[in-house]
Amino acid sequence: DAGVIQSPRHEVTEMGQEVTLRCKPISGHDYLFWYRQTMMRGLELLIYFNNNVPIDDSGMPEDRFSAKMPNASFSTLKIQPSEPRDSAVYFCASSRLAGAPYEQYFGPGTRLTVT
Amino acid sequence: SQQGEEDPQALSIQEGENATMNCSYKTSINNLQWYRQNSGRGLVHLILIRSNEREKHSGRLRVTLDTSKKSSSLLITASRAADTASYFCATDASTDKLIFGTGTRLQVFP
């Protein structure tokens, strides 16, 4: 398996622009997680899905952020409009099952810079 | 909010030495996991320890868990330059999500 795939790997955009980050989880995994990592705040869970359904979006910072999972093999995280404080590395991760010990598989991340 | 706090924040050692990192957490857990993150990469799972276990080994890794103190430690023996990375503990206090700690940055000098 190719692992979790994220695109783009790097994104530089101007404040006010819309940004869309993409993720393809590992085939057969039931859960998909979106994280944000910054030096100041560390690794934060933004939202996660189970079987394509959003379960917990309490970590989404504000209404400018939205996430979708239209099918089991694809998810997007959208920021509209983007702001400089959104600059961070965004990770997608997937895992197999809940209710049992599981490990999360992380993608390589998307480094977002908003100028 | 972050569940785990790693200590120390940064650690520098020579190759061949042992590295010990500690993690403290706040609430009861089912399991605790350790992950490694190389610079510019995603996190990689290292080892999982269940709440009813006290110690676990995997190669050069040794993890201990003390639920009464809400703490865990990760020991890397005979460290190598390739072990240079950040190390995170993660706990699953509730539902299906993991809460990651703040991380320890380990530098191993050849």
GROMACS .gro file of N, CA and C in nm, chain B residues 18 22 36-37 45 59 62-63 81-82 86 89:
model
   36
  133ASN      N    1   2.197   0.588   2.610
  133ASN     CA    2   2.053   0.564   2.619
  133ASN      C    3   1.980   0.697   2.629
  137ASN      N    4   0.995   1.113   2.901
  137ASN     CA    5   0.882   1.089   2.989
  137ASN      C    6   0.757   1.160   2.938
  151ARG      N    7   0.710   0.863   1.651
  151ARG     CA    8   0.831   0.936   1.615
  151ARG      C    9   0.802   1.022   1.493
  152GLN      N   10   0.862   1.141   1.490
  152GLN     CA   11   0.847   1.229   1.376
  152GLN      C   12   0.985   1.278   1.335
  160HIS      N   13   0.411   0.544   1.403
  160HIS     CA   14   0.382   0.470   1.526
  160HIS      C   15   0.501   0.383   1.565
  174GLY      N   16   1.242  -0.422   2.014
  174GLY     CA   17   1.378  -0.393   1.968
  174GLY      C   18   1.455  -0.314   2.073
  177ARG      N   19   1.198   0.049   2.499
  177ARG     CA   20   1.134  -0.003   2.619
  177ARG      C   21   1.039   0.104   2.670
  178VAL      N   22   0.914   0.067   2.687
  178VAL     CA   23   0.813   0.159   2.736
  178VAL      C   24   0.760   0.109   2.869
  196ALA      N   25   2.252   0.783   1.540
  196ALA     CA   26   2.223   0.913   1.480
  196ALA      C   27   2.087   0.912   1.411
  197ALA      N   28   2.049   0.797   1.357
  197ALA     CA   29   1.920   0.786   1.288
  197ALA      C   30   1.802   0.797   1.383
  201SER      N   31   1.170   1.385   1.673
  201SER     CA   32   1.083   1.423   1.784
  201SER      C   33   0.997   1.303   1.820
  204CYS      N   34   0.406   1.116   2.283
  204CYS     CA   35   0.314   1.018   2.340
  204CYS      C   36   0.173   1.058   2.300
   0.00000   0.00000   0.00000
